[in-house]
CSV table of C-alpha atoms in Angstrom, one decimal:
chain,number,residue,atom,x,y,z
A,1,UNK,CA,-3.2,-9.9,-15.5
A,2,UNK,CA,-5.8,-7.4,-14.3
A,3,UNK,CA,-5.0,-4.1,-16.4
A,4,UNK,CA,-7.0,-2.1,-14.3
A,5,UNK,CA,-4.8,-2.3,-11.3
A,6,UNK,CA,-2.2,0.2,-12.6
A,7,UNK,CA,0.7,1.0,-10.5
A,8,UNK,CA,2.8,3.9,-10.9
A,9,UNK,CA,6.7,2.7,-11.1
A,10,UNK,CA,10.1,4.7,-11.4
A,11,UNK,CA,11.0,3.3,-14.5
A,12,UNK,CA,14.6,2.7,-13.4
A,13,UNK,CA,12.9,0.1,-11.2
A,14,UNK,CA,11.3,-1.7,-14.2
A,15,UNK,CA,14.8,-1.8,-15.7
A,16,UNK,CA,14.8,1.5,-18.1
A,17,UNK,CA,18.5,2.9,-18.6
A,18,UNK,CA,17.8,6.2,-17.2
A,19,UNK,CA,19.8,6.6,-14.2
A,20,UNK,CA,22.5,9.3,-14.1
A,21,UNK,CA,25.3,6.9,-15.3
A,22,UNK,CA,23.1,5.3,-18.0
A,23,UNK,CA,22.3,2.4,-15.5
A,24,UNK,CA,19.0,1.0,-13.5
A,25,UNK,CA,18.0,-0.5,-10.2
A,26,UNK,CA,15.5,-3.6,-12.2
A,27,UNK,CA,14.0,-5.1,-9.2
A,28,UNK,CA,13.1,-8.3,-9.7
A,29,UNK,CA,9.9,-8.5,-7.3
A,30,UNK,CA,8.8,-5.7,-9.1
A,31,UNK,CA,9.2,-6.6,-12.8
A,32,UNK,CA,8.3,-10.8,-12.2
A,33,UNK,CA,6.0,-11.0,-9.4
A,34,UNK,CA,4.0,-8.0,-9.5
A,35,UNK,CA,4.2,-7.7,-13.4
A,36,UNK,CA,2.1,-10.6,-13.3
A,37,UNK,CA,-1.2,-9.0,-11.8
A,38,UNK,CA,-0.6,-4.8,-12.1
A,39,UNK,CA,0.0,-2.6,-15.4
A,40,UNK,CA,2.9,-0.6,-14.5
A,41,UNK,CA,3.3,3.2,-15.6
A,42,UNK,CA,6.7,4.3,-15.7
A,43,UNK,CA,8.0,7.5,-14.7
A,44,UNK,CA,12.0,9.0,-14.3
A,45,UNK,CA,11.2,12.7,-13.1
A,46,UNK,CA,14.8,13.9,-14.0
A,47,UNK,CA,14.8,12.0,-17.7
A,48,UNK,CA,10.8,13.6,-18.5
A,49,UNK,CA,11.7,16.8,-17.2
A,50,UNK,CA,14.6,17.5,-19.7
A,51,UNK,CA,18.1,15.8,-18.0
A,52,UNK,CA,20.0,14.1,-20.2
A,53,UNK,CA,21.9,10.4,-19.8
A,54,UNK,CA,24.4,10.1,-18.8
A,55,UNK,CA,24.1,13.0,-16.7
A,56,UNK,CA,25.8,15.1,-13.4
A,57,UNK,CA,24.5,13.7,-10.5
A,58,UNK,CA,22.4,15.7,-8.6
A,59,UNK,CA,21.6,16.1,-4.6
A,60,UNK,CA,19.1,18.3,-2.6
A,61,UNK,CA,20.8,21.2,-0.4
A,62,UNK,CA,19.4,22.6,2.5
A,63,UNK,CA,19.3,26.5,0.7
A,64,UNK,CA,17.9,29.2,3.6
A,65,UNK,CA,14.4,28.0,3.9
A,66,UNK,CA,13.9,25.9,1.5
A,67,UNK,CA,15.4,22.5,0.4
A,68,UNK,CA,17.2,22.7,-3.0
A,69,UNK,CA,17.7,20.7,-6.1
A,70,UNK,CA,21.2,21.2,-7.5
A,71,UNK,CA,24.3,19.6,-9.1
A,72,UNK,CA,26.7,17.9,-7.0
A,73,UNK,CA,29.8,19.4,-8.4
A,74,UNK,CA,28.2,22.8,-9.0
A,75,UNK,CA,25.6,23.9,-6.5
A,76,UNK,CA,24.9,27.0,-9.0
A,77,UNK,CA,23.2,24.6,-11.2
A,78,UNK,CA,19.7,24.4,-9.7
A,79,UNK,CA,17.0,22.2,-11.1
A,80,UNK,CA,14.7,22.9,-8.3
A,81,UNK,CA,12.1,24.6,-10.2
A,82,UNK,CA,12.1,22.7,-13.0
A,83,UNK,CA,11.7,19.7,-11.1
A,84,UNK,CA,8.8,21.3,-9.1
A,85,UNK,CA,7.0,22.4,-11.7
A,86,UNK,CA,7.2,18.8,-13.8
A,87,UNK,CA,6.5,17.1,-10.7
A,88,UNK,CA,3.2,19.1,-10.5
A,89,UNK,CA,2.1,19.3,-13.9
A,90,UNK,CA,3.1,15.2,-13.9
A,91,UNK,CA,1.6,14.2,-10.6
A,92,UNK,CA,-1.5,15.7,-11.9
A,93,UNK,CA,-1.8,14.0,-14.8
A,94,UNK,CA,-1.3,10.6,-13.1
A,95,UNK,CA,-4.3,11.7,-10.8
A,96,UNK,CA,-6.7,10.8,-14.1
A,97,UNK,CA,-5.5,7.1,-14.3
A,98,UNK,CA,-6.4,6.4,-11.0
A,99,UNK,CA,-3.4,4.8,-9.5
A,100,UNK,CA,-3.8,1.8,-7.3
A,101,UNK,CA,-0.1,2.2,-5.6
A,102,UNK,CA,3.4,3.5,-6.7
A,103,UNK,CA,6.8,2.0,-6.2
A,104,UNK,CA,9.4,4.3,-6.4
A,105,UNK,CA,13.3,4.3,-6.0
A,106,UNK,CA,15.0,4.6,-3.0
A,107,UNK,CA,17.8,7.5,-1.7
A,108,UNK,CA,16.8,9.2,-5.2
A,109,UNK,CA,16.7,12.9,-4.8
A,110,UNK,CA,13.7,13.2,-7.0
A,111,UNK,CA,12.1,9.9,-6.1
A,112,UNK,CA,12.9,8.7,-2.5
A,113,UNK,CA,10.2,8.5,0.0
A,114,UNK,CA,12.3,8.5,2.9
A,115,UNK,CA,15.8,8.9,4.4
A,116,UNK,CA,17.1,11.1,1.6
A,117,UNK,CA,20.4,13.0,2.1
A,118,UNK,CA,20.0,16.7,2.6
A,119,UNK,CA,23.2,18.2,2.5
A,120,UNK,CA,23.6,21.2,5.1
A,121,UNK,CA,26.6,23.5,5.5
A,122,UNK,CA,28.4,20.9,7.5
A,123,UNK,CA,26.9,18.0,7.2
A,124,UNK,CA,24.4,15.6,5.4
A,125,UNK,CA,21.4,14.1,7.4
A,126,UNK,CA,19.1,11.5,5.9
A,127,UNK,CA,15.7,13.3,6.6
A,128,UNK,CA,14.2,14.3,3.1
A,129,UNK,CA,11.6,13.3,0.9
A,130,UNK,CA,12.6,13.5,-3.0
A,131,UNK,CA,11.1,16.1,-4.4
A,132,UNK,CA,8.8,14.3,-6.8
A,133,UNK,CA,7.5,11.5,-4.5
A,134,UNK,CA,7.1,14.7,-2.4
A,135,UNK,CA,4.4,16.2,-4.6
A,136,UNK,CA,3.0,12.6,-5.2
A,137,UNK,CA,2.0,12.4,-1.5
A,138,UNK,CA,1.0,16.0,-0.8
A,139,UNK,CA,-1.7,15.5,-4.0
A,140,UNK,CA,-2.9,12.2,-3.5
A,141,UNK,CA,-2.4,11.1,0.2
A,142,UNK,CA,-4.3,8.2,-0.1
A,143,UNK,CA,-2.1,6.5,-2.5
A,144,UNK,CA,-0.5,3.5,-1.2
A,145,UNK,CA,3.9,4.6,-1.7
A,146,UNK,CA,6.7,2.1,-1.5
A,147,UNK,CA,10.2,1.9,-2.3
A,148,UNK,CA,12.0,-0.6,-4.5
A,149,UNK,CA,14.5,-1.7,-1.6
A,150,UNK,CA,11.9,-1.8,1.1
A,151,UNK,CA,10.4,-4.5,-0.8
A,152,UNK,CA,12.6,-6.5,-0.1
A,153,UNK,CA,11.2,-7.1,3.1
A,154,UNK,CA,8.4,-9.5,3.5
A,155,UNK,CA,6.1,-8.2,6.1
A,156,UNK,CA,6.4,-4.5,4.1
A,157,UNK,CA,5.9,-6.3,0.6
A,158,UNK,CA,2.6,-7.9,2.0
A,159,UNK,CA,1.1,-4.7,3.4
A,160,UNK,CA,2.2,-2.7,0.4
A,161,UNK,CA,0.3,-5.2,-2.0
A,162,UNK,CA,-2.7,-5.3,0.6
A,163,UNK,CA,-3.0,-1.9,0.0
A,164,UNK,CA,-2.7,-1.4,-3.8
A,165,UNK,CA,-5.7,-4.4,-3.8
A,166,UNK,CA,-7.5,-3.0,-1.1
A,167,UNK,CA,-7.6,1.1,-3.1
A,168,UNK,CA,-8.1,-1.5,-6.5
A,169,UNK,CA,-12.0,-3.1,-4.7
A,170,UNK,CA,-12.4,0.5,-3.3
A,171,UNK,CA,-12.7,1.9,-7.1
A,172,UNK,CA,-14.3,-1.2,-8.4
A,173,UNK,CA,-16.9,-1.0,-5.8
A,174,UNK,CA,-17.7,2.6,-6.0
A,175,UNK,CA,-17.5,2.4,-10.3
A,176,UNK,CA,-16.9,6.2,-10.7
A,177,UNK,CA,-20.5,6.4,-9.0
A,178,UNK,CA,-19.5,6.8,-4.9
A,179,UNK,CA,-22.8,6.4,-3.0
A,180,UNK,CA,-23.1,5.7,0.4
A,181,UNK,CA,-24.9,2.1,0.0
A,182,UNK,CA,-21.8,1.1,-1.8
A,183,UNK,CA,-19.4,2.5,0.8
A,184,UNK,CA,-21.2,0.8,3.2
A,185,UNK,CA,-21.0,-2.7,1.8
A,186,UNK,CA,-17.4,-2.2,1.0
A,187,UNK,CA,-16.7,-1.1,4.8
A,188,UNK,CA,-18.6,-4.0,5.7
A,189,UNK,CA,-16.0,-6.2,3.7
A,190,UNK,CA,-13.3,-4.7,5.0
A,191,UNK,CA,-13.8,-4.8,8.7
A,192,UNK,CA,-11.9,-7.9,10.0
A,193,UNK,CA,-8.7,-6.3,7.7
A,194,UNK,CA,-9.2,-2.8,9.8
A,195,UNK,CA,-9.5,-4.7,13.0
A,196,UNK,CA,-6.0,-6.1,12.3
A,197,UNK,CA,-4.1,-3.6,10.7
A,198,UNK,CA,-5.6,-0.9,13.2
A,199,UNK,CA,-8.1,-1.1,15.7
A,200,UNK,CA,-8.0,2.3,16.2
A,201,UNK,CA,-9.1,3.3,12.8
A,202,UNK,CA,-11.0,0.3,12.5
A,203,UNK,CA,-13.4,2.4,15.6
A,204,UNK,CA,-12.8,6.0,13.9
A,205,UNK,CA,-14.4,4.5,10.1
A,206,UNK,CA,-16.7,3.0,12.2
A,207,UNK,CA,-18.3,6.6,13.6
A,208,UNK,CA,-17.5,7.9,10.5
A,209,UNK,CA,-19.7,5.4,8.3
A,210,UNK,CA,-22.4,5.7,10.9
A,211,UNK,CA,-22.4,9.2,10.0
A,212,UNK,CA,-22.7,8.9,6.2
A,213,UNK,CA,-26.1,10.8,5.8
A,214,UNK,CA,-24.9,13.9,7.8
A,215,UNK,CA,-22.2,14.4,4.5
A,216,UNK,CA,-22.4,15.4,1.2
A,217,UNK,CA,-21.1,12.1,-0.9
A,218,UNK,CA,-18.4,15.0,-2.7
A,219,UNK,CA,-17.3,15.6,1.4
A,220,UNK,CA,-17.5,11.9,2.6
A,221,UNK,CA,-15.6,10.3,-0.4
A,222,UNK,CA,-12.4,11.7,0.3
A,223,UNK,CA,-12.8,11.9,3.7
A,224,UNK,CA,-13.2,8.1,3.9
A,225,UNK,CA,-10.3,7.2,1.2
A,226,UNK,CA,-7.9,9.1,3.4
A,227,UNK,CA,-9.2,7.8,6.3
A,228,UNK,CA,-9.2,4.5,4.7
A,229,UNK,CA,-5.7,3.8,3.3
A,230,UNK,CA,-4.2,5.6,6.6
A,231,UNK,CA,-5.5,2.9,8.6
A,232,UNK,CA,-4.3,0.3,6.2
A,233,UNK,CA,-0.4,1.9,5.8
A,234,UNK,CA,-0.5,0.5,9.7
A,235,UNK,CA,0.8,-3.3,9.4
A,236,UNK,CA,-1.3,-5.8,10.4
A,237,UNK,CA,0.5,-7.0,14.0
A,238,UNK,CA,0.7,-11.0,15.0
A,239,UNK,CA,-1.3,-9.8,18.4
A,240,UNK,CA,-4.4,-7.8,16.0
A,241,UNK,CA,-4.4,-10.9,13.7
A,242,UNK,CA,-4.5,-13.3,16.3
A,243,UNK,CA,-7.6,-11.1,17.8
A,244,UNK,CA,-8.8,-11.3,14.2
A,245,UNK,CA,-8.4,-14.9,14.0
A,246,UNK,CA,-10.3,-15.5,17.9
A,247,UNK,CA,-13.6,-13.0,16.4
A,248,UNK,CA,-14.0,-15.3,13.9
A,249,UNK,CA,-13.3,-18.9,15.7
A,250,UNK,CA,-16.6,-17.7,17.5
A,251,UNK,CA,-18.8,-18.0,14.6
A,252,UNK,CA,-18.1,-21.9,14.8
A,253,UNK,CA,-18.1,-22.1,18.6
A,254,UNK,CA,-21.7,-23.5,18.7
A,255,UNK,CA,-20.9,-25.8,15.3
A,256,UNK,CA,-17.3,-27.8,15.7
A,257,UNK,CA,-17.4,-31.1,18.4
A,258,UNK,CA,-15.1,-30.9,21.2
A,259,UNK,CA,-11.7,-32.0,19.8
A,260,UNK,CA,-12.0,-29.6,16.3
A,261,UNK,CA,-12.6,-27.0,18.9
A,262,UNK,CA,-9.2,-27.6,20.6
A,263,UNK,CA,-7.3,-28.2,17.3
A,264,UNK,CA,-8.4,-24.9,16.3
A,265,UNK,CA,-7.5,-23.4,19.3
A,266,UNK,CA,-4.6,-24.8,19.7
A,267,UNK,CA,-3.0,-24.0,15.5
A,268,UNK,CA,-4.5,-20.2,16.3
A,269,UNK,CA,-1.9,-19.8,19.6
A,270,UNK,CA,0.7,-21.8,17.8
A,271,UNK,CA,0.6,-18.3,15.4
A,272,UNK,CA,0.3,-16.3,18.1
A,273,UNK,CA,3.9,-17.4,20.0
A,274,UNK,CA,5.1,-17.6,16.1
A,275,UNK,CA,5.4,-21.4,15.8
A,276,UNK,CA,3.3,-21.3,13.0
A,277,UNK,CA,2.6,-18.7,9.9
A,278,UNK,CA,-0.6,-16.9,9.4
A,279,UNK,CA,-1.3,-19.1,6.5
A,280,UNK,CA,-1.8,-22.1,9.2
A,281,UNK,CA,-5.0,-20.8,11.2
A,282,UNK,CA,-6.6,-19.1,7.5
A,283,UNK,CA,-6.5,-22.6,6.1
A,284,UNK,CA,-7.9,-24.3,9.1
A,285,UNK,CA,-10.6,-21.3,9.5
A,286,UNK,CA,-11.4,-21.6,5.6
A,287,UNK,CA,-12.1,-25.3,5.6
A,288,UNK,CA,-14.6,-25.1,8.6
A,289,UNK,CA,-16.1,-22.2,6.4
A,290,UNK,CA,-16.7,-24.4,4.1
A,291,UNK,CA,-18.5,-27.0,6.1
A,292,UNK,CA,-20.6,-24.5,7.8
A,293,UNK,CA,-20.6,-21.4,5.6
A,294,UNK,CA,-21.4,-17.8,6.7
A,295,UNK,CA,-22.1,-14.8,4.1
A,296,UNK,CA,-20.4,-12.6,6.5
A,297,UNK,CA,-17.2,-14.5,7.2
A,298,UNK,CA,-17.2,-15.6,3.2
A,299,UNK,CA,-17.6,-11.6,2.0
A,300,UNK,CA,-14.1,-10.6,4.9
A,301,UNK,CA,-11.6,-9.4,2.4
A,302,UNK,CA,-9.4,-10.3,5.3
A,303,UNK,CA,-9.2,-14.3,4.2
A,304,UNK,CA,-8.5,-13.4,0.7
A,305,UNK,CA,-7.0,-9.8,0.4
A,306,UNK,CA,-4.9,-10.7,-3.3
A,307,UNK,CA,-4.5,-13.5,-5.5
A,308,UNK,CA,-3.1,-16.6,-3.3
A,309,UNK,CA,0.0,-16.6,-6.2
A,310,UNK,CA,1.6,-13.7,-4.8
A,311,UNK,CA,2.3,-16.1,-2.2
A,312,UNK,CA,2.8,-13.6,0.5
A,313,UNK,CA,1.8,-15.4,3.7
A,314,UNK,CA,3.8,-17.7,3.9
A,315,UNK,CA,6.4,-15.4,5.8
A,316,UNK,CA,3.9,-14.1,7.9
């Protein structure tokens, strides 16, 4: 396991009995797989900020113009500033262990990232944020979020671990020293991955790099972390891959005979209409690399974005 690559974790997730009813939500991706390459650092916002367990459960309100934190059988027991105020205090700390990624728990009122109930006069409406993973995103925007459930999913699981290792050779490369020759090698490595997960972005880092030397590094480092894991929360589309995959059958165009030509051509549109996975074409395309290697192609974080255990491609 890499102990550097440490991943915040609501530590009912990890299995910790701190739910309202003495219970968890262990998710076994999260405890088995990924405990296997991150160092996870548990947090339960309503446990560390003084609730007890068991404990009433709680729910957020819409209250006049502002969204509320109170007990669901007795709305005059408000925890919203209390829960605010830790979130703040907490979030900050976390900012000094440089978090690669955070998974937190779903439909939680403190922890969901999405879809939370917001109970109104009349009705409840699944629009809000919990209001510590709401502080977690306003103070570090570049962090890569997910929820527990969502995992569940493989083409969500992939991206979500793309990012957390993409952040992870971010810090390694810059090694607390951000200059602009290392955020240019490290763009440079991380090209082919923009190009699939967002074109767009992919052309916007592109001017911005270009620009380096008109910025302050204290101006340009944020501005390109942002930039950076906003273009990777985008995931990476069977049409962008496939272009991905067709850039880089054109460093061997001039190299492979006639019929390794076709064959390649051929297993690349057999992942385009879906008859194969993306694993298919990367195999193919890394054993001609290593026939006729190129430092460019061999240095594209895109071929080898996390350990090959995680064994996430293969539902791709």
């Amino acid at each position: 396991m890499d102990t550097e690559i440490k991943i915040g974790v609501s530590a009912c997730v990890l299995g910790e009995t701190v739910r309202f009813d003495g219970g968890h939500k262990s998710s076994r991706f999260v405890t088995k797989e990924l405990g296997q390459h991150f160092q996870f650092v548990p947090v339960c916002p309503e446990v560390e900020s003084g609730m007890p367990v068991p404990r009433p459960t709680i729910r957020l309100v819409s209250n006049e113009e502002r969204i509320a934190l109170v007990e669901t059988r007795d709305a005059t027991k408000d925890h919203t500033d209390t829960m605010v105020n830790f979130s703040r205090q907490r979030v900050g700390r976390l900012q000094q262990e440089q978090l690669r990624g955070y998974v937190v728990c779903a439909k939680s009122p403190t922890c969901g990232m999405e879809r939370v109930k917001v109970y109104g006069s009349n009705m409840a409406e699944k629009s809000g944020v919990g209001l510590y993973t709401q502080e977690l995103m306003e103070q570090m925007p570049w962090l890569p979020i997910e929820e527990d459930g969502r995992l569940n999913d493989p083409i969500l699981k992939e991206n979500f671990v793309t990012r957390v290792f993409c952040l992870h050779d971010f810090y390694q490369t810059m090694d607390g020293e951000p200059t602009a020759g290392k955020i240019v090698s490290f763009h440079s490595r991380y090209k082919l991955t923009l190009m699939a997960h967002h074109p767009a972005s992919y052309k916007e880092l592109g001017k911005l790099v270009a620009k380096i030397s008109d910025y302050s590094m204290d101006e340009f480092y944020p501005l390109y972390r942002v930039g950076l894991m906003a273009a990777m929360t985008h995931r990476a589309s069977r049409k962008n891959n496939t272009n991905v995959l067709m850039h880089i059958q054109g460093y061997f165009k001039k190299v492979l005979d006639k019929n390794e030509k076709a064959e390649l051509c051929r297993v690349i549109d057999d992942y385009r209409v879906g008859l194969l996975p993306l694993l298919a074409p990367l195999t193919l395309l890394k054993h001609h690399m290593q026939r006729f290697p190129d430092e460019y192609l061999q240095s594209q974080k895109f071929l080898n974005p996390y350990p090959q255990e995680l064994r996430l491609r293969y539902a791709l």
